[in-house]
Amino acid sequence: MNYFSNVNTTAVHDDGAPTVSATRPTPDEARATEIAEQAGRWLAFATDRTRMRPETLLAKALTSATFSTLHRASSLAVPSKLAGTSKHQRALWALVRDPAEPWCPLALDVTPETVTASLGDEALGAVQPKHIGWVRPLVPFGLTAHLARVTGSETEGYTLGCNVVLGHVGEALDRLLDALGETEGPATGGDGAASAEPEPPTSPLRLVVRPEADVLRPGYDPDDVVLYRRIDGEACASVAHVPRHSPTGIEWGYLGSGPADLARSVLLSLTDEPTAEALYQRFKADVVARVPRAGGVLRAADVRAWAAAQSDRPTAA
């Protein structure tokens, strides 16, 4: 059998001897190569952020690369399934009765402990704990989730599951690695010397744009407050929102109700309640109003030091 019968791989010289001719890769071949390279980078990235056995993780990388290529994905996509679906059976049975569009996008709600996937206002489940370590850092860099299928619907009364695809994983990882400066080594100037790191914005606290990249560095304090935006621009924080002035959510970068709630929520997380109640409006003006729109990291140690230094300043009424 000629396995190359549909591919023109030979040319004939004047002497009649066939030789293999060089051809450019097709777009599909180029895409497959790119996805394979992304799968390798994902494997290295996820290895440090999961408890999955190395052979299991390798199999996942190979499966994901195959899936992405077969489905003509623009970037590495990782098939998965949601955990905790037993709590969301009503929403899943609604999808059995009225199926959604193929590969419809799901919203991802990120907290320090979980990443919940929702369709509209209905939660369907959460990203499996074994994947949280690599999924959460990639969400601000463009990782998406898409509904694949509801499982177990053949038997009425069966506890339904939900298969999903985590999309744009390769692109999100490349953006994160670029933010970390790990794609092509340290940036250099024209003379080959390493470029100096940019000065942080002027603020009582050190603010670092691209927060998810920063918190991946060794030595960060888990109490540090990460401020970031989802792809749609919504402001998010790694501390719980304790609403008072803004029932619709937190914000930063100006003086207002959203920044006031963020200031109070941060101080409630890192100090005691009397301190938070006394100082949150001042913290809003001193710090929260000056955070860059893209977000940043509020260092826990700096926040506590700032709060301690306010004892010699008169408290605003």
Coordinates of C-alpha atoms in Angstrom, one line a residue:
M1 CA 0.0 0.0 0.0
N2 CA 1.3 3.5 -0.9
Y3 CA 0.7 5.6 2.2
F4 CA 1.7 8.7 0.3
S5 CA -0.6 8.2 -2.7
N6 CA -2.3 11.5 -2.2
V7 CA 0.8 13.5 -1.5
N8 CA 3.2 14.7 -4.2
T9 CA 6.5 13.9 -2.5
T10 CA 8.8 13.0 -5.3
A11 CA 10.5 14.7 -8.3
V12 CA 12.4 13.0 -11.2
H13 CA 15.9 14.1 -12.2
D14 CA 17.1 13.8 -15.8
D15 CA 18.6 10.4 -15.0
G16 CA 15.1 9.2 -14.0
A17 CA 16.0 8.7 -10.3
P18 CA 13.2 9.9 -8.0
T19 CA 14.1 12.1 -5.0
V20 CA 12.1 13.6 -2.2
S21 CA 11.1 17.1 -3.0
A22 CA 10.9 19.9 -0.3
T23 CA 7.5 21.4 0.1
R24 CA 6.2 24.1 2.3
P25 CA 3.9 22.9 5.2
T26 CA 0.2 23.4 4.6
P27 CA -1.7 25.8 6.9
D28 CA -3.1 22.8 8.7
E29 CA 0.4 21.3 9.2
A30 CA 1.6 24.7 10.4
R31 CA -1.3 24.9 12.9
A32 CA -0.7 21.4 14.1
T33 CA 3.0 22.2 14.7
E34 CA 2.1 25.4 16.6
I35 CA -0.4 23.6 18.8
A36 CA 2.1 20.8 19.5
E37 CA 4.6 23.5 20.7
Q38 CA 1.9 25.1 22.8
A39 CA 1.1 21.7 24.4
G40 CA 4.8 21.3 25.3
R41 CA 4.8 24.8 27.0
W42 CA 1.5 24.0 28.7
L43 CA 2.9 20.7 30.0
A44 CA 5.9 22.4 31.6
F45 CA 3.6 25.2 33.1
A46 CA 1.0 22.8 34.5
T47 CA 3.6 20.4 35.9
D48 CA 4.5 22.9 38.6
R49 CA 0.9 23.7 39.4
T50 CA -0.9 20.4 39.7
R51 CA -0.7 17.2 41.8
M52 CA -1.5 15.1 38.7
R53 CA 0.9 12.3 38.1
P54 CA 3.5 13.1 35.3
E55 CA 2.2 10.3 33.1
T56 CA -1.4 11.5 33.5
L57 CA -0.4 15.1 32.7
L58 CA 1.6 14.0 29.6
A59 CA -1.5 12.0 28.4
K60 CA -3.6 15.1 28.9
A61 CA -1.2 17.2 26.9
L62 CA -1.2 14.7 24.0
T63 CA -5.0 14.4 24.1
S64 CA -5.4 18.2 24.1
A65 CA -3.1 18.6 21.2
T66 CA -5.0 16.0 19.2
F67 CA -8.3 17.4 20.1
S68 CA -7.2 20.9 19.2
T69 CA -5.9 19.8 15.8
L70 CA -8.9 17.7 14.9
H71 CA -11.3 20.5 15.8
R72 CA -9.2 23.1 14.0
A73 CA -8.7 25.2 17.1
S74 CA -6.8 28.5 16.7
S75 CA -4.9 27.6 19.9
L76 CA -4.3 24.7 22.3
A77 CA -7.6 23.8 23.9
V78 CA -8.0 21.4 26.9
P79 CA -11.0 19.2 27.1
S80 CA -12.2 18.7 30.7
K81 CA -15.3 18.2 32.8
L82 CA -16.8 20.2 35.7
A83 CA -16.8 19.2 39.3
G84 CA -19.6 19.8 41.8
T85 CA -22.3 19.3 39.2
S86 CA -24.6 17.6 41.7
K87 CA -25.5 21.1 43.0
H88 CA -26.6 22.3 39.6
Q89 CA -28.8 19.6 38.3
R90 CA -31.7 21.9 37.6
A91 CA -29.6 24.0 35.2
L92 CA -28.1 20.9 33.6
W93 CA -31.5 19.2 33.0
A94 CA -32.7 22.5 31.4
L95 CA -29.8 22.1 28.9
V96 CA -30.9 18.6 28.2
R97 CA -34.4 19.8 27.4
D98 CA -33.3 22.9 25.5
P99 CA -29.7 22.4 24.3
A100 CA -27.4 25.4 23.9
E101 CA -25.6 26.3 20.8
P102 CA -22.5 24.1 20.1
W103 CA -19.4 25.2 21.9
C104 CA -21.3 28.1 23.5
P105 CA -19.1 30.3 25.8
L106 CA -19.3 30.0 29.5
A107 CA -18.5 32.7 32.0
L108 CA -15.7 32.0 34.5
D109 CA -16.0 33.4 38.0
V110 CA -12.6 33.3 39.7
T111 CA -12.0 33.3 43.4
P112 CA -8.9 32.3 45.4
E113 CA -10.3 28.8 45.9
T114 CA -12.5 28.1 42.9
V115 CA -13.2 28.8 39.2
T116 CA -16.9 28.4 38.6
A117 CA -18.4 28.1 35.0
S118 CA -21.8 29.5 34.3
L119 CA -24.2 29.8 31.4
G120 CA -26.1 33.0 31.7
D121 CA -27.0 33.4 35.4
E122 CA -26.9 29.6 36.0
A123 CA -23.8 28.0 37.4
L124 CA -23.1 24.6 35.9
G125 CA -20.1 23.5 38.0
A126 CA -16.5 24.3 38.9
V127 CA -13.1 23.6 37.3
Q128 CA -11.7 20.4 38.8
P129 CA -9.4 21.1 41.7
K130 CA -6.5 19.3 40.0
H131 CA -6.7 22.0 37.2
I132 CA -7.2 25.1 39.4
G133 CA -3.5 25.7 39.8
W134 CA -2.9 26.3 36.0
V135 CA -6.3 27.6 35.0
R136 CA -6.7 30.5 37.5
P137 CA -3.5 32.3 36.4
L138 CA -4.5 32.1 32.7
V139 CA -8.1 33.5 33.0
P140 CA -6.9 37.2 33.0
F141 CA -4.8 36.5 30.0
G142 CA -7.6 35.2 27.8
L143 CA -8.4 31.6 28.8
T144 CA -12.1 30.8 27.9
A145 CA -14.5 28.0 28.6
H146 CA -17.0 26.4 26.3
L147 CA -19.8 23.9 26.8
A148 CA -19.2 20.6 25.1
R149 CA -22.0 18.4 26.3
V150 CA -24.2 17.4 29.3
T151 CA -23.4 13.8 30.2
G152 CA -25.6 11.1 31.7
S153 CA -28.9 12.4 30.2
E154 CA -29.8 9.0 28.7
T155 CA -31.3 7.9 32.1
E156 CA -33.9 10.0 33.8
G157 CA -33.0 10.7 37.4
Y158 CA -29.3 10.2 36.7
T159 CA -26.9 12.7 38.2
L160 CA -25.8 14.8 35.2
G161 CA -22.2 15.8 34.5
C162 CA -20.9 18.5 32.2
N163 CA -18.0 18.3 29.7
V164 CA -16.3 21.5 28.8
V165 CA -13.4 22.7 26.7
L166 CA -11.0 25.2 28.1
G167 CA -10.1 27.3 25.1
H168 CA -7.4 29.7 24.0
V169 CA -5.1 28.0 26.5
G170 CA -2.0 28.3 24.3
E171 CA -2.6 32.0 23.5
A172 CA -3.3 32.8 27.2
L173 CA -0.1 31.0 28.3
D174 CA 2.0 32.7 25.7
R175 CA 0.7 36.1 26.9
L176 CA 1.5 35.2 30.5
L177 CA 5.0 34.0 29.6
D178 CA 5.5 37.1 27.6
A179 CA 4.5 39.2 30.7
L180 CA 7.0 37.2 32.8
G181 CA 9.7 37.7 30.2
E182 CA 10.1 34.0 29.6
T183 CA 9.3 33.7 25.9
E184 CA 12.6 34.8 24.5
G185 CA 14.7 35.5 27.6
P186 CA 15.4 38.9 29.2
A187 CA 14.7 42.0 27.1
T188 CA 17.9 43.7 26.0
G189 CA 18.8 47.1 24.8
G190 CA 20.7 47.9 21.6
D191 CA 24.0 47.2 23.3
G192 CA 22.9 43.8 24.5
A193 CA 22.6 44.8 28.1
A194 CA 19.5 43.7 30.0
S195 CA 16.8 46.4 30.1
A196 CA 16.1 47.8 33.6
E197 CA 12.7 46.9 35.1
P198 CA 10.2 49.8 34.9
E199 CA 9.7 51.8 38.0
P200 CA 6.4 51.0 39.8
P201 CA 3.7 53.7 39.8
T202 CA 4.1 56.3 42.5
S203 CA 2.0 55.1 45.4
P204 CA 2.2 54.4 49.1
L205 CA 2.0 50.7 48.1
R206 CA 3.9 48.9 45.4
L207 CA 1.6 48.2 42.5
V208 CA 2.4 45.7 39.8
V209 CA 0.4 45.6 36.6
R210 CA -0.1 42.1 35.2
P211 CA -0.9 40.9 38.7
E212 CA -1.3 37.2 37.8
A213 CA 2.2 37.1 36.4
D214 CA 3.6 38.7 39.5
V215 CA 2.0 36.4 42.0
L216 CA 3.5 33.4 40.2
R217 CA 6.9 34.5 41.2
P218 CA 8.5 32.7 44.1
G219 CA 8.2 34.3 47.5
Y220 CA 4.9 36.1 47.2
D221 CA 2.7 36.5 50.3
P222 CA -0.6 34.5 49.9
D223 CA -2.3 37.4 51.8
D224 CA -1.4 39.9 49.0
V225 CA -4.5 41.2 47.3
V226 CA -4.6 40.6 43.6
L227 CA -6.6 43.1 41.5
Y228 CA -7.3 42.2 37.9
R229 CA -9.9 42.5 35.2
R230 CA -11.7 39.8 33.3
I231 CA -11.6 40.0 29.5
D232 CA -14.9 41.9 29.6
G233 CA -13.3 44.6 31.8
E234 CA -15.1 43.6 35.1
A235 CA -13.0 44.4 38.2
C236 CA -12.1 41.4 40.4
A237 CA -10.1 41.0 43.6
S238 CA -8.7 38.0 45.5
V239 CA -10.6 39.1 48.6
A240 CA -14.3 38.8 49.1
H241 CA -16.4 41.9 48.3
V242 CA -18.1 43.1 51.5
P243 CA -20.8 45.4 50.1
R244 CA -21.8 48.7 51.7
H245 CA -21.7 51.5 49.1
S246 CA -21.7 49.5 45.9
P247 CA -24.0 46.4 45.6
T248 CA -22.9 45.9 42.0
G249 CA -19.2 45.3 42.7
I250 CA -15.8 46.8 43.4
E251 CA -13.7 49.2 41.3
W252 CA -10.5 51.2 41.5
G253 CA -8.7 54.1 39.9
Y254 CA -11.0 56.9 41.1
L255 CA -13.0 58.1 44.1
G256 CA -16.4 56.4 44.2
S257 CA -18.6 53.8 45.8
G258 CA -16.9 50.8 44.0
P259 CA -13.4 51.9 45.2
A260 CA -14.8 52.6 48.7
D261 CA -16.1 49.0 48.9
L262 CA -12.8 47.7 47.6
A263 CA -10.9 49.7 50.2
R264 CA -13.1 48.5 53.0
S265 CA -12.9 44.8 51.8
V266 CA -9.1 44.9 51.7
L267 CA -8.8 46.3 55.2
L268 CA -11.3 43.9 56.6
S269 CA -9.2 41.1 55.1
L270 CA -5.9 42.3 56.3
T271 CA -6.6 44.3 59.6
D272 CA -9.4 44.2 62.2
E273 CA -12.9 45.5 61.8
P274 CA -12.5 48.8 63.9
T275 CA -9.3 49.7 61.9
A276 CA -11.1 49.0 58.6
E277 CA -14.1 51.0 59.5
A278 CA -12.0 54.0 60.6
L279 CA -9.6 54.0 57.7
Y280 CA -11.2 52.7 54.6
Q281 CA -12.2 56.1 53.2
R282 CA -8.6 57.3 53.6
F283 CA -7.2 54.1 52.2
K284 CA -9.5 54.6 49.2
A285 CA -8.1 58.1 48.6
D286 CA -4.5 57.3 49.3
V287 CA -4.2 54.0 47.5
V288 CA -7.3 52.5 45.7
A289 CA -8.0 55.6 43.7
R290 CA -4.4 55.5 42.3
V291 CA -4.4 51.9 41.2
P292 CA -3.8 51.6 37.4
R293 CA -6.9 50.5 35.5
A294 CA -5.3 47.2 34.5
G295 CA -5.0 46.2 38.2
G296 CA -2.1 45.3 40.4
V297 CA -1.0 43.7 43.6
L298 CA -1.6 45.3 47.0
R299 CA 1.2 43.9 49.2
A300 CA -0.3 42.6 52.5
A301 CA 2.7 43.8 54.5
D302 CA 2.5 47.3 53.0
V303 CA -1.2 47.5 53.6
R304 CA -0.7 46.6 57.3
A305 CA 2.3 49.0 57.6
W306 CA 0.1 51.8 56.0
A307 CA -2.6 51.1 58.5
A308 CA -0.2 51.2 61.5
A309 CA 1.2 54.5 60.3
Q310 CA -2.2 56.2 60.4
S311 CA -2.3 56.4 64.2
D312 CA -0.6 59.8 64.2
R313 CA -3.0 61.2 61.6
P314 CA -6.4 62.6 62.5
T315 CA -9.2 60.2 61.4
A316 CA -11.7 61.6 58.9
A317 CA -15.2 62.1 60.2

